[in-house]
mmCIF file of N, CA, C and O in Angstrom:
data_model
loop_
_atom_site.group_PDB
_atom_site.id
_atom_site.type_symbol
_atom_site.label_atom_id
_atom_site.label_comp_id
_atom_site.label_asym_id
_atom_site.label_seq_id
_atom_site.Cartn_x
_atom_site.Cartn_y
_atom_site.Cartn_z
ATOM 1 N N MET A 1 -18.784 76.997 -31.646
ATOM 2 C CA MET A 1 -19.308 76.106 -30.634
ATOM 3 C C MET A 1 -19.054 74.664 -31.063
ATOM 4 O O MET A 1 -19.428 74.270 -32.155
ATOM 5 N N PRO A 2 -18.462 73.874 -30.195
ATOM 6 C CA PRO A 2 -18.186 72.484 -30.552
ATOM 7 C C PRO A 2 -19.479 71.682 -30.741
ATOM 8 O O PRO A 2 -20.394 71.749 -29.935
ATOM 9 N N TRP A 3 -19.523 70.908 -31.803
ATOM 10 C CA TRP A 3 -20.725 70.133 -32.093
ATOM 11 C C TRP A 3 -20.951 69.033 -31.069
ATOM 12 O O TRP A 3 -22.085 68.600 -30.852
ATOM 13 N N LEU A 4 -19.896 68.580 -30.393
ATOM 14 C CA LEU A 4 -20.066 67.554 -29.360
ATOM 15 C C LEU A 4 -20.878 68.085 -28.182
ATOM 16 O O LEU A 4 -21.614 67.327 -27.547
ATOM 17 N N HIS A 5 -20.757 69.386 -27.898
ATOM 18 C CA HIS A 5 -21.578 69.976 -26.836
ATOM 19 C C HIS A 5 -23.047 69.932 -27.239
ATOM 20 O O HIS A 5 -23.913 69.580 -26.430
ATOM 21 N N LEU A 6 -23.325 70.292 -28.492
ATOM 22 C CA LEU A 6 -24.709 70.258 -28.975
ATOM 23 C C LEU A 6 -25.270 68.840 -28.926
ATOM 24 O O LEU A 6 -26.419 68.628 -28.532
ATOM 25 N N LEU A 7 -24.466 67.859 -29.308
ATOM 26 C CA LEU A 7 -24.897 66.468 -29.252
ATOM 27 C C LEU A 7 -25.174 66.043 -27.810
ATOM 28 O O LEU A 7 -26.177 65.379 -27.527
ATOM 29 N N SER A 8 -24.309 66.439 -26.901
ATOM 30 C CA SER A 8 -24.505 66.116 -25.491
ATOM 31 C C SER A 8 -25.803 66.720 -24.961
ATOM 32 O O SER A 8 -26.568 66.060 -24.247
ATOM 33 N N TRP A 9 -26.082 67.961 -25.330
ATOM 34 C CA TRP A 9 -27.295 68.619 -24.850
ATOM 35 C C TRP A 9 -28.534 67.998 -25.481
ATOM 36 O O TRP A 9 -29.588 67.918 -24.849
ATOM 37 N N CYS A 10 -28.415 67.546 -26.718
ATOM 38 C CA CYS A 10 -29.515 66.854 -27.386
ATOM 39 C C CYS A 10 -29.808 65.524 -26.671
ATOM 40 O O CYS A 10 -30.968 65.206 -26.382
ATOM 41 N N LEU A 11 -28.779 64.771 -26.361
ATOM 42 C CA LEU A 11 -28.956 63.515 -25.635
ATOM 43 C C LEU A 11 -29.459 63.772 -24.215
ATOM 44 O O LEU A 11 -30.240 62.980 -23.672
ATOM 45 N N GLY A 12 -29.027 64.873 -23.618
ATOM 46 C CA GLY A 12 -29.537 65.247 -22.304
ATOM 47 C C GLY A 12 -31.032 65.545 -22.342
ATOM 48 O O GLY A 12 -31.774 65.173 -21.434
ATOM 49 N N GLY A 13 -31.476 66.196 -23.408
ATOM 50 C CA GLY A 13 -32.909 66.448 -23.583
ATOM 51 C C GLY A 13 -33.685 65.150 -23.714
ATOM 52 O O GLY A 13 -34.780 65.004 -23.160
ATOM 53 N N ALA A 14 -33.121 64.185 -24.429
ATOM 54 C CA ALA A 14 -33.759 62.876 -24.570
ATOM 55 C C ALA A 14 -33.851 62.180 -23.208
ATOM 56 O O ALA A 14 -34.880 61.589 -22.870
ATOM 57 N N ALA A 15 -32.793 62.268 -22.420
ATOM 58 C CA ALA A 15 -32.807 61.652 -21.088
ATOM 59 C C ALA A 15 -33.860 62.310 -20.195
ATOM 60 O O ALA A 15 -34.572 61.631 -19.454
ATOM 61 N N LEU A 16 -33.979 63.640 -20.274
ATOM 62 C CA LEU A 16 -34.993 64.335 -19.471
ATOM 63 C C LEU A 16 -36.402 63.955 -19.918
ATOM 64 O O LEU A 16 -37.295 63.760 -19.084
ATOM 65 N N ALA A 17 -36.615 63.835 -21.226
ATOM 66 C CA ALA A 17 -37.929 63.434 -21.728
ATOM 67 C C ALA A 17 -38.270 62.017 -21.247
ATOM 68 O O ALA A 17 -39.423 61.738 -20.908
ATOM 69 N N ASN A 18 -37.292 61.145 -21.205
ATOM 70 C CA ASN A 18 -37.521 59.780 -20.736
ATOM 71 C C ASN A 18 -37.750 59.738 -19.232
ATOM 72 O O ASN A 18 -38.461 58.872 -18.728
ATOM 73 N N ALA A 19 -37.169 60.674 -18.503
ATOM 74 C CA ALA A 19 -37.319 60.690 -17.048
ATOM 75 C C ALA A 19 -38.748 61.003 -16.618
ATOM 76 O O ALA A 19 -39.234 60.450 -15.630
ATOM 77 N N VAL A 20 -39.431 61.854 -17.351
ATOM 78 C CA VAL A 20 -40.737 62.357 -16.914
ATOM 79 C C VAL A 20 -41.762 61.248 -16.678
ATOM 80 O O VAL A 20 -42.300 61.132 -15.570
ATOM 81 N N PRO A 21 -42.088 60.396 -17.675
ATOM 82 C CA PRO A 21 -43.148 59.414 -17.417
ATOM 83 C C PRO A 21 -42.776 58.400 -16.333
ATOM 84 O O PRO A 21 -43.628 57.989 -15.548
ATOM 85 N N HIS A 22 -41.506 58.019 -16.279
ATOM 86 C CA HIS A 22 -41.089 57.033 -15.281
ATOM 87 C C HIS A 22 -41.130 57.622 -13.873
ATOM 88 O O HIS A 22 -41.653 56.997 -12.941
ATOM 89 N N PHE A 23 -40.597 58.824 -13.708
ATOM 90 C CA PHE A 23 -40.562 59.452 -12.396
ATOM 91 C C PHE A 23 -41.976 59.751 -11.902
ATOM 92 O O PHE A 23 -42.314 59.469 -10.752
ATOM 93 N N VAL A 24 -42.809 60.297 -12.779
ATOM 94 C CA VAL A 24 -44.182 60.632 -12.396
ATOM 95 C C VAL A 24 -44.976 59.373 -12.058
ATOM 96 O O VAL A 24 -45.696 59.333 -11.054
ATOM 97 N N SER A 25 -44.860 58.331 -12.868
ATOM 98 C CA SER A 25 -45.554 57.076 -12.561
ATOM 99 C C SER A 25 -45.095 56.513 -11.221
ATOM 100 O O SER A 25 -45.906 56.025 -10.435
ATOM 101 N N GLY A 26 -43.796 56.585 -10.975
ATOM 102 C CA GLY A 26 -43.270 56.095 -9.703
ATOM 103 C C GLY A 26 -43.819 56.861 -8.524
ATOM 104 O O GLY A 26 -44.251 56.274 -7.528
ATOM 105 N N ILE A 27 -43.847 58.185 -8.617
ATOM 106 C CA ILE A 27 -44.366 59.001 -7.527
ATOM 107 C C ILE A 27 -45.855 58.751 -7.315
ATOM 108 O O ILE A 27 -46.340 58.750 -6.190
ATOM 109 N N MET A 28 -46.581 58.497 -8.413
ATOM 110 C CA MET A 28 -48.017 58.244 -8.308
ATOM 111 C C MET A 28 -48.313 56.827 -7.822
ATOM 112 O O MET A 28 -49.467 56.492 -7.556
ATOM 113 N N GLY A 29 -47.287 55.995 -7.725
ATOM 114 C CA GLY A 29 -47.480 54.624 -7.271
ATOM 115 C C GLY A 29 -48.071 53.714 -8.328
ATOM 116 O O GLY A 29 -48.649 52.683 -8.017
ATOM 117 N N LYS A 30 -47.914 54.084 -9.587
ATOM 118 C CA LYS A 30 -48.485 53.305 -10.687
ATOM 119 C C LYS A 30 -47.398 52.518 -11.415
ATOM 120 O O LYS A 30 -46.306 53.020 -11.633
ATOM 121 N N PRO A 31 -47.731 51.290 -11.837
ATOM 122 C CA PRO A 31 -46.780 50.549 -12.676
ATOM 123 C C PRO A 31 -46.737 51.177 -14.064
ATOM 124 O O PRO A 31 -47.696 51.817 -14.499
ATOM 125 N N PHE A 32 -45.617 51.028 -14.726
ATOM 126 C CA PHE A 32 -45.442 51.583 -16.061
ATOM 127 C C PHE A 32 -44.383 50.762 -16.779
ATOM 128 O O PHE A 32 -43.572 50.087 -16.146
ATOM 129 N N GLN A 33 -44.382 50.809 -18.108
ATOM 130 C CA GLN A 33 -43.393 50.082 -18.891
ATOM 131 C C GLN A 33 -41.988 50.619 -18.584
ATOM 132 O O GLN A 33 -41.820 51.803 -18.363
ATOM 133 N N SER A 34 -41.027 49.723 -18.600
ATOM 134 C CA SER A 34 -39.633 50.132 -18.450
ATOM 135 C C SER A 34 -38.754 49.124 -19.178
ATOM 136 O O SER A 34 -39.220 48.049 -19.553
ATOM 137 N N PRO A 35 -37.480 49.449 -19.349
ATOM 138 C CA PRO A 35 -36.572 48.509 -20.008
ATOM 139 C C PRO A 35 -36.335 47.243 -19.183
ATOM 140 O O PRO A 35 -35.795 46.273 -19.681
ATOM 141 N N PHE A 36 -36.746 47.250 -17.910
ATOM 142 C CA PHE A 36 -36.478 46.123 -17.024
ATOM 143 C C PHE A 36 -37.646 45.145 -16.946
ATOM 144 O O PHE A 36 -37.554 44.116 -16.295
ATOM 145 N N ALA A 37 -38.769 45.490 -17.601
ATOM 146 C CA ALA A 37 -39.948 44.633 -17.585
ATOM 147 C C ALA A 37 -39.788 43.500 -18.595
ATOM 148 O O ALA A 37 -38.880 43.507 -19.419
ATOM 149 N N LYS A 38 -40.687 42.547 -18.524
ATOM 150 C CA LYS A 38 -40.702 41.467 -19.504
ATOM 151 C C LYS A 38 -42.031 41.499 -20.214
ATOM 152 O O LYS A 38 -43.054 41.356 -19.561
ATOM 153 N N PRO A 39 -42.089 41.665 -21.516
ATOM 154 C CA PRO A 39 -40.992 42.020 -22.411
ATOM 155 C C PRO A 39 -40.575 43.486 -22.206
ATOM 156 O O PRO A 39 -41.403 44.315 -21.849
ATOM 157 N N PRO A 40 -39.295 43.782 -22.422
ATOM 158 C CA PRO A 40 -38.789 45.132 -22.204
ATOM 159 C C PRO A 40 -39.570 46.180 -22.994
ATOM 160 O O PRO A 40 -39.819 46.017 -24.182
ATOM 161 N N GLY A 41 -39.956 47.236 -22.307
ATOM 162 C CA GLY A 41 -40.665 48.335 -22.956
ATOM 163 C C GLY A 41 -42.140 48.100 -23.155
ATOM 164 O O GLY A 41 -42.859 48.984 -23.582
ATOM 165 N N GLU A 42 -42.625 46.904 -22.837
ATOM 166 C CA GLU A 42 -44.052 46.614 -22.997
ATOM 167 C C GLU A 42 -44.669 46.099 -21.711
ATOM 168 O O GLU A 42 -45.785 46.447 -21.378
ATOM 169 N N GLY A 43 -43.953 45.237 -20.989
ATOM 170 C CA GLY A 43 -44.449 44.761 -19.705
ATOM 171 C C GLY A 43 -44.368 45.869 -18.671
ATOM 172 O O GLY A 43 -43.695 46.879 -18.858
ATOM 173 N N LEU A 44 -45.074 45.686 -17.565
ATOM 174 C CA LEU A 44 -45.107 46.709 -16.525
ATOM 175 C C LEU A 44 -44.036 46.455 -15.468
ATOM 176 O O LEU A 44 -43.791 45.319 -15.077
ATOM 177 N N SER A 45 -43.427 47.537 -15.011
ATOM 178 C CA SER A 45 -42.500 47.497 -13.882
ATOM 179 C C SER A 45 -43.163 48.190 -12.708
ATOM 180 O O SER A 45 -44.040 49.033 -12.882
ATOM 181 N N SER A 46 -42.706 47.871 -11.518
ATOM 182 C CA SER A 46 -43.285 48.459 -10.311
ATOM 183 C C SER A 46 -43.035 49.968 -10.266
ATOM 184 O O SER A 46 -42.165 50.508 -10.962
ATOM 185 N N SER A 47 -43.795 50.614 -9.406
ATOM 186 C CA SER A 47 -43.624 52.058 -9.245
ATOM 187 C C SER A 47 -42.228 52.375 -8.706
ATOM 188 O O SER A 47 -41.637 53.390 -9.085
ATOM 189 N N THR A 48 -41.678 51.522 -7.866
ATOM 190 C CA THR A 48 -40.337 51.751 -7.317
ATOM 191 C C THR A 48 -39.282 51.682 -8.408
ATOM 192 O O THR A 48 -38.395 52.536 -8.489
ATOM 193 N N VAL A 49 -39.384 50.678 -9.272
ATOM 194 C CA VAL A 49 -38.435 50.553 -10.392
ATOM 195 C C VAL A 49 -38.530 51.777 -11.285
ATOM 196 O O VAL A 49 -37.516 52.344 -11.706
ATOM 197 N N ASN A 50 -39.755 52.236 -11.561
ATOM 198 C CA ASN A 50 -39.925 53.400 -12.419
ATOM 199 C C ASN A 50 -39.399 54.674 -11.778
ATOM 200 O O ASN A 50 -38.794 55.504 -12.452
ATOM 201 N N LEU A 51 -39.604 54.838 -10.484
ATOM 202 C CA LEU A 51 -39.063 56.012 -9.798
ATOM 203 C C LEU A 51 -37.541 56.029 -9.897
ATOM 204 O O LEU A 51 -36.941 57.057 -10.224
ATOM 205 N N LEU A 52 -36.924 54.886 -9.642
ATOM 206 C CA LEU A 52 -35.457 54.807 -9.711
ATOM 207 C C LEU A 52 -34.945 55.028 -11.128
ATOM 208 O O LEU A 52 -33.943 55.725 -11.333
ATOM 209 N N TRP A 53 -35.628 54.455 -12.131
ATOM 210 C CA TRP A 53 -35.226 54.638 -13.528
ATOM 211 C C TRP A 53 -35.400 56.102 -13.939
ATOM 212 O O TRP A 53 -34.546 56.667 -14.620
ATOM 213 N N GLY A 54 -36.495 56.715 -13.514
ATOM 214 C CA GLY A 54 -36.713 58.130 -13.815
ATOM 215 C C GLY A 54 -35.653 59.008 -13.163
ATOM 216 O O GLY A 54 -35.133 59.936 -13.782
ATOM 217 N N PHE A 55 -35.307 58.712 -11.911
ATOM 218 C CA PHE A 55 -34.279 59.492 -11.219
ATOM 219 C C PHE A 55 -32.923 59.330 -11.893
ATOM 220 O O PHE A 55 -32.175 60.302 -12.052
ATOM 221 N N PHE A 56 -32.613 58.101 -12.321
ATOM 222 C CA PHE A 56 -31.362 57.874 -13.047
ATOM 223 C C PHE A 56 -31.321 58.715 -14.329
ATOM 224 O O PHE A 56 -30.302 59.330 -14.650
ATOM 225 N N ASN A 57 -32.430 58.756 -15.058
ATOM 226 C CA ASN A 57 -32.495 59.561 -16.281
ATOM 227 C C ASN A 57 -32.348 61.050 -15.978
ATOM 228 O O ASN A 57 -31.735 61.788 -16.756
ATOM 229 N N LEU A 58 -32.913 61.511 -14.865
ATOM 230 C CA LEU A 58 -32.712 62.910 -14.465
ATOM 231 C C LEU A 58 -31.238 63.198 -14.221
ATOM 232 O O LEU A 58 -30.720 64.245 -14.636
ATOM 233 N N CYS A 59 -30.556 62.284 -13.552
ATOM 234 C CA CYS A 59 -29.122 62.467 -13.276
ATOM 235 C C CYS A 59 -28.305 62.489 -14.560
ATOM 236 O O CYS A 59 -27.408 63.323 -14.726
ATOM 237 N N VAL A 60 -28.624 61.591 -15.489
ATOM 238 C CA VAL A 60 -27.926 61.550 -16.775
ATOM 239 C C VAL A 60 -28.187 62.844 -17.546
ATOM 240 O O VAL A 60 -27.260 63.451 -18.109
ATOM 241 N N GLY A 61 -29.453 63.278 -17.576
ATOM 242 C CA GLY A 61 -29.798 64.531 -18.249
ATOM 243 C C GLY A 61 -29.043 65.708 -17.661
ATOM 244 O O GLY A 61 -28.502 66.545 -18.393
ATOM 245 N N TYR A 62 -28.998 65.775 -16.336
ATOM 246 C CA TYR A 62 -28.257 66.846 -15.667
ATOM 247 C C TYR A 62 -26.784 66.822 -16.079
ATOM 248 O O TYR A 62 -26.211 67.864 -16.434
ATOM 249 N N ALA A 63 -26.185 65.639 -16.027
ATOM 250 C CA ALA A 63 -24.760 65.532 -16.363
ATOM 251 C C ALA A 63 -24.492 65.960 -17.805
ATOM 252 O O ALA A 63 -23.530 66.694 -18.072
ATOM 253 N N LEU A 64 -25.338 65.531 -18.737
ATOM 254 C CA LEU A 64 -25.116 65.849 -20.143
ATOM 255 C C LEU A 64 -25.379 67.316 -20.468
ATOM 256 O O LEU A 64 -24.778 67.872 -21.398
ATOM 257 N N ILE A 65 -26.269 67.947 -19.724
ATOM 258 C CA ILE A 65 -26.619 69.344 -20.015
ATOM 259 C C ILE A 65 -25.780 70.328 -19.203
ATOM 260 O O ILE A 65 -25.238 71.290 -19.744
ATOM 261 N N CYS A 66 -25.672 70.086 -17.929
ATOM 262 C CA CYS A 66 -25.052 71.077 -17.042
ATOM 263 C C CYS A 66 -23.551 70.889 -16.831
ATOM 264 O O CYS A 66 -22.880 71.811 -16.386
ATOM 265 N N ARG A 67 -23.041 69.701 -17.115
ATOM 266 C CA ARG A 67 -21.636 69.446 -16.852
ATOM 267 C C ARG A 67 -20.782 69.363 -18.115
ATOM 268 O O ARG A 67 -19.572 69.196 -18.043
ATOM 269 N N VAL A 68 -21.430 69.454 -19.282
ATOM 270 C CA VAL A 68 -20.690 69.407 -20.549
ATOM 271 C C VAL A 68 -20.814 70.770 -21.215
ATOM 272 O O VAL A 68 -21.917 71.258 -21.449
ATOM 273 N N GLY A 69 -19.707 71.371 -21.510
ATOM 274 C CA GLY A 69 -19.732 72.675 -22.164
ATOM 275 C C GLY A 69 -20.280 73.757 -21.251
ATOM 276 O O GLY A 69 -20.198 73.668 -20.029
ATOM 277 N N ASN A 70 -20.872 74.776 -21.878
ATOM 278 C CA ASN A 70 -21.381 75.926 -21.144
ATOM 279 C C ASN A 70 -22.813 76.189 -21.599
ATOM 280 O O ASN A 70 -23.087 77.153 -22.308
ATOM 281 N N PHE A 71 -23.742 75.307 -21.198
ATOM 282 C CA PHE A 71 -25.139 75.393 -21.625
ATOM 283 C C PHE A 71 -25.795 76.650 -21.070
ATOM 284 O O PHE A 71 -25.680 76.961 -19.899
ATOM 285 N N THR A 72 -26.504 77.379 -21.948
ATOM 286 C CA THR A 72 -27.244 78.573 -21.555
ATOM 287 C C THR A 72 -28.629 78.526 -22.183
ATOM 288 O O THR A 72 -28.746 78.468 -23.409
ATOM 289 N N LEU A 73 -29.659 78.537 -21.358
ATOM 290 C CA LEU A 73 -31.026 78.506 -21.888
ATOM 291 C C LEU A 73 -31.343 79.728 -22.744
ATOM 292 O O LEU A 73 -32.202 79.665 -23.611
ATOM 293 N N LYS A 74 -30.653 80.835 -22.512
ATOM 294 C CA LYS A 74 -30.888 82.045 -23.297
ATOM 295 C C LYS A 74 -30.302 81.949 -24.701
ATOM 296 O O LYS A 74 -30.631 82.762 -25.558
ATOM 297 N N SER A 75 -29.454 80.968 -24.927
ATOM 298 C CA SER A 75 -28.884 80.756 -26.256
ATOM 299 C C SER A 75 -29.860 79.914 -27.077
ATOM 300 O O SER A 75 -30.203 78.786 -26.698
ATOM 301 N N THR A 76 -30.287 80.457 -28.200
ATOM 302 C CA THR A 76 -31.238 79.741 -29.048
ATOM 303 C C THR A 76 -30.673 78.410 -29.516
ATOM 304 O O THR A 76 -31.384 77.403 -29.534
ATOM 305 N N MET A 77 -29.417 78.367 -29.879
ATOM 306 C CA MET A 77 -28.789 77.132 -30.353
ATOM 307 C C MET A 77 -28.764 76.080 -29.239
ATOM 308 O O MET A 77 -29.088 74.910 -29.483
ATOM 309 N N ASP A 78 -28.408 76.482 -28.036
ATOM 310 C CA ASP A 78 -28.364 75.547 -26.915
ATOM 311 C C ASP A 78 -29.753 74.999 -26.609
ATOM 312 O O ASP A 78 -29.954 73.790 -26.451
ATOM 313 N N ALA A 79 -30.732 75.898 -26.522
ATOM 314 C CA ALA A 79 -32.104 75.489 -26.219
ATOM 315 C C ALA A 79 -32.688 74.628 -27.341
ATOM 316 O O ALA A 79 -33.438 73.679 -27.081
ATOM 317 N N ALA A 80 -32.331 74.930 -28.581
ATOM 318 C CA ALA A 80 -32.815 74.135 -29.708
ATOM 319 C C ALA A 80 -32.259 72.714 -29.654
ATOM 320 O O ALA A 80 -32.976 71.752 -29.944
ATOM 321 N N ALA A 81 -30.997 72.567 -29.281
ATOM 322 C CA ALA A 81 -30.399 71.234 -29.158
ATOM 323 C C ALA A 81 -31.119 70.436 -28.075
ATOM 324 O O ALA A 81 -31.463 69.263 -28.267
ATOM 325 N N LEU A 82 -31.383 71.069 -26.940
ATOM 326 C CA LEU A 82 -32.106 70.420 -25.850
ATOM 327 C C LEU A 82 -33.509 70.023 -26.300
ATOM 328 O O LEU A 82 -33.951 68.879 -26.116
ATOM 329 N N GLY A 83 -34.221 70.956 -26.918
ATOM 330 C CA GLY A 83 -35.575 70.695 -27.386
ATOM 331 C C GLY A 83 -35.635 69.626 -28.461
ATOM 332 O O GLY A 83 -36.559 68.805 -28.478
ATOM 333 N N LEU A 84 -34.655 69.613 -29.341
ATOM 334 C CA LEU A 84 -34.607 68.593 -30.394
ATOM 335 C C LEU A 84 -34.460 67.198 -29.785
ATOM 336 O O LEU A 84 -35.110 66.249 -30.224
ATOM 337 N N GLY A 85 -33.630 67.086 -28.773
ATOM 338 C CA GLY A 85 -33.471 65.796 -28.092
ATOM 339 C C GLY A 85 -34.752 65.353 -27.424
ATOM 340 O O GLY A 85 -35.131 64.178 -27.490
ATOM 341 N N MET A 86 -35.456 66.296 -26.790
ATOM 342 C CA MET A 86 -36.729 65.963 -26.143
ATOM 343 C C MET A 86 -37.761 65.524 -27.179
ATOM 344 O O MET A 86 -38.484 64.551 -26.978
ATOM 345 N N LEU A 87 -37.812 66.239 -28.287
ATOM 346 C CA LEU A 87 -38.767 65.918 -29.339
ATOM 347 C C LEU A 87 -38.414 64.605 -30.043
ATOM 348 O O LEU A 87 -39.291 63.785 -30.328
ATOM 349 N N ALA A 88 -37.117 64.394 -30.290
ATOM 350 C CA ALA A 88 -36.668 63.193 -31.003
ATOM 351 C C ALA A 88 -36.982 61.914 -30.225
ATOM 352 O O ALA A 88 -37.245 60.873 -30.819
ATOM 353 N N LEU A 89 -36.962 61.977 -28.910
ATOM 354 C CA LEU A 89 -37.330 60.807 -28.127
ATOM 355 C C LEU A 89 -38.816 60.839 -27.768
ATOM 356 O O LEU A 89 -39.465 59.795 -27.713
ATOM 357 N N GLY A 90 -39.361 62.027 -27.569
ATOM 358 C CA GLY A 90 -40.758 62.153 -27.159
ATOM 359 C C GLY A 90 -41.754 61.645 -28.189
ATOM 360 O O GLY A 90 -42.723 60.974 -27.835
ATOM 361 N N LEU A 91 -41.538 61.934 -29.459
ATOM 362 C CA LEU A 91 -42.476 61.488 -30.490
ATOM 363 C C LEU A 91 -42.553 59.955 -30.594
ATOM 364 O O LEU A 91 -43.654 59.398 -30.573
ATOM 365 N N PRO A 92 -41.426 59.248 -30.684
ATOM 366 C CA PRO A 92 -41.523 57.784 -30.717
ATOM 367 C C PRO A 92 -42.115 57.206 -29.425
ATOM 368 O O PRO A 92 -42.837 56.214 -29.456
ATOM 369 N N MET A 93 -41.806 57.834 -28.278
ATOM 370 C CA MET A 93 -42.380 57.365 -27.019
ATOM 371 C C MET A 93 -43.899 57.529 -27.036
ATOM 372 O O MET A 93 -44.634 56.641 -26.584
ATOM 373 N N ALA A 94 -44.387 58.650 -27.548
ATOM 374 C CA ALA A 94 -45.830 58.890 -27.611
ATOM 375 C C ALA A 94 -46.508 57.835 -28.482
ATOM 376 O O ALA A 94 -47.580 57.322 -28.132
ATOM 377 N N ARG A 95 -45.904 57.502 -29.606
ATOM 378 C CA ARG A 95 -46.481 56.492 -30.493
ATOM 379 C C ARG A 95 -46.444 55.099 -29.840
ATOM 380 O O ARG A 95 -47.424 54.360 -29.875
ATOM 381 N N HIS A 96 -45.311 54.760 -29.237
ATOM 382 C CA HIS A 96 -45.157 53.440 -28.618
ATOM 383 C C HIS A 96 -46.129 53.268 -27.444
ATOM 384 O O HIS A 96 -46.872 52.290 -27.382
ATOM 385 N N PHE A 97 -46.111 54.201 -26.515
ATOM 386 C CA PHE A 97 -46.971 54.073 -25.340
ATOM 387 C C PHE A 97 -48.430 54.340 -25.688
ATOM 388 O O PHE A 97 -49.334 53.808 -25.043
ATOM 389 N N GLY A 98 -48.690 55.125 -26.717
ATOM 390 C CA GLY A 98 -50.053 55.328 -27.187
ATOM 391 C C GLY A 98 -50.649 54.038 -27.714
ATOM 392 O O GLY A 98 -51.841 53.761 -27.527
ATOM 393 N N ARG A 99 -49.824 53.221 -28.343
ATOM 394 C CA ARG A 99 -50.276 51.912 -28.829
ATOM 395 C C ARG A 99 -50.668 51.022 -27.656
ATOM 396 O O ARG A 99 -51.665 50.295 -27.712
ATOM 397 N N LEU A 100 -49.921 51.114 -26.556
ATOM 398 C CA LEU A 100 -50.185 50.265 -25.399
ATOM 399 C C LEU A 100 -51.338 50.772 -24.535
ATOM 400 O O LEU A 100 -51.998 49.986 -23.860
ATOM 401 N N HIS A 101 -51.573 52.086 -24.538
ATOM 402 C CA HIS A 101 -52.562 52.681 -23.647
ATOM 403 C C HIS A 101 -53.752 53.293 -24.372
ATOM 404 O O HIS A 101 -54.566 53.986 -23.763
ATOM 405 N N GLY A 102 -53.842 53.085 -25.678
ATOM 406 C CA GLY A 102 -54.981 53.613 -26.429
ATOM 407 C C GLY A 102 -54.869 55.081 -26.805
ATOM 408 O O GLY A 102 -55.836 55.664 -27.262
ATOM 409 N N GLY A 103 -53.711 55.678 -26.650
ATOM 410 C CA GLY A 103 -53.534 57.095 -26.943
ATOM 411 C C GLY A 103 -53.370 57.423 -28.412
ATOM 412 O O GLY A 103 -53.322 58.588 -28.782
ATOM 413 N N ASN A 104 -53.272 56.414 -29.273
ATOM 414 C CA ASN A 104 -53.117 56.672 -30.704
ATOM 415 C C ASN A 104 -54.453 56.726 -31.434
ATOM 416 O O ASN A 104 -54.492 56.984 -32.619
ATOM 417 N N LEU A 105 -55.542 56.456 -30.718
ATOM 418 C CA LEU A 105 -56.856 56.498 -31.340
ATOM 419 C C LEU A 105 -57.316 57.939 -31.490
ATOM 420 O O LEU A 105 -57.128 58.759 -30.598
ATOM 421 N N SER A 106 -57.927 58.237 -32.623
ATOM 422 C CA SER A 106 -58.442 59.596 -32.809
ATOM 423 C C SER A 106 -59.735 59.743 -32.011
ATOM 424 O O SER A 106 -60.375 58.775 -31.624
ATOM 425 N N GLU A 107 -60.130 60.979 -31.780
ATOM 426 C CA GLU A 107 -61.342 61.254 -31.002
ATOM 427 C C GLU A 107 -62.590 60.804 -31.742
ATOM 428 O O GLU A 107 -63.608 60.530 -31.137
ATOM 429 N N ARG A 108 -62.526 60.707 -33.061
ATOM 430 C CA ARG A 108 -63.686 60.318 -33.861
ATOM 431 C C ARG A 108 -63.888 58.808 -33.904
ATOM 432 O O ARG A 108 -64.952 58.352 -34.285
ATOM 433 N N ALA A 109 -62.886 58.054 -33.545
ATOM 434 C CA ALA A 109 -62.984 56.589 -33.649
ATOM 435 C C ALA A 109 -63.886 56.004 -32.579
ATOM 436 O O ALA A 109 -64.166 56.506 -31.581
#
């Protein structure tokens, strides 16, 4: 299996993980941080900007996963590459946005 396919699927997983909070915030009509806000990644963007950014990330994720190589969810290696990409971007996103929204505080604090 070519390693470039695995890399593409890993990056596709990262794009899908990034799509979720933006798309959901946009659909809910809530502002959320985006790369287009000031300061980037910390300021709030409108729900419309977030919906469009989330949809763009969905399209990128689709292209990287479904149009590169022969991705199969039943293949452990393929699914692991996808999951690794989601986790690799998801953990830093959780820490970053947790800092902004109070999600990094423990329940005992």
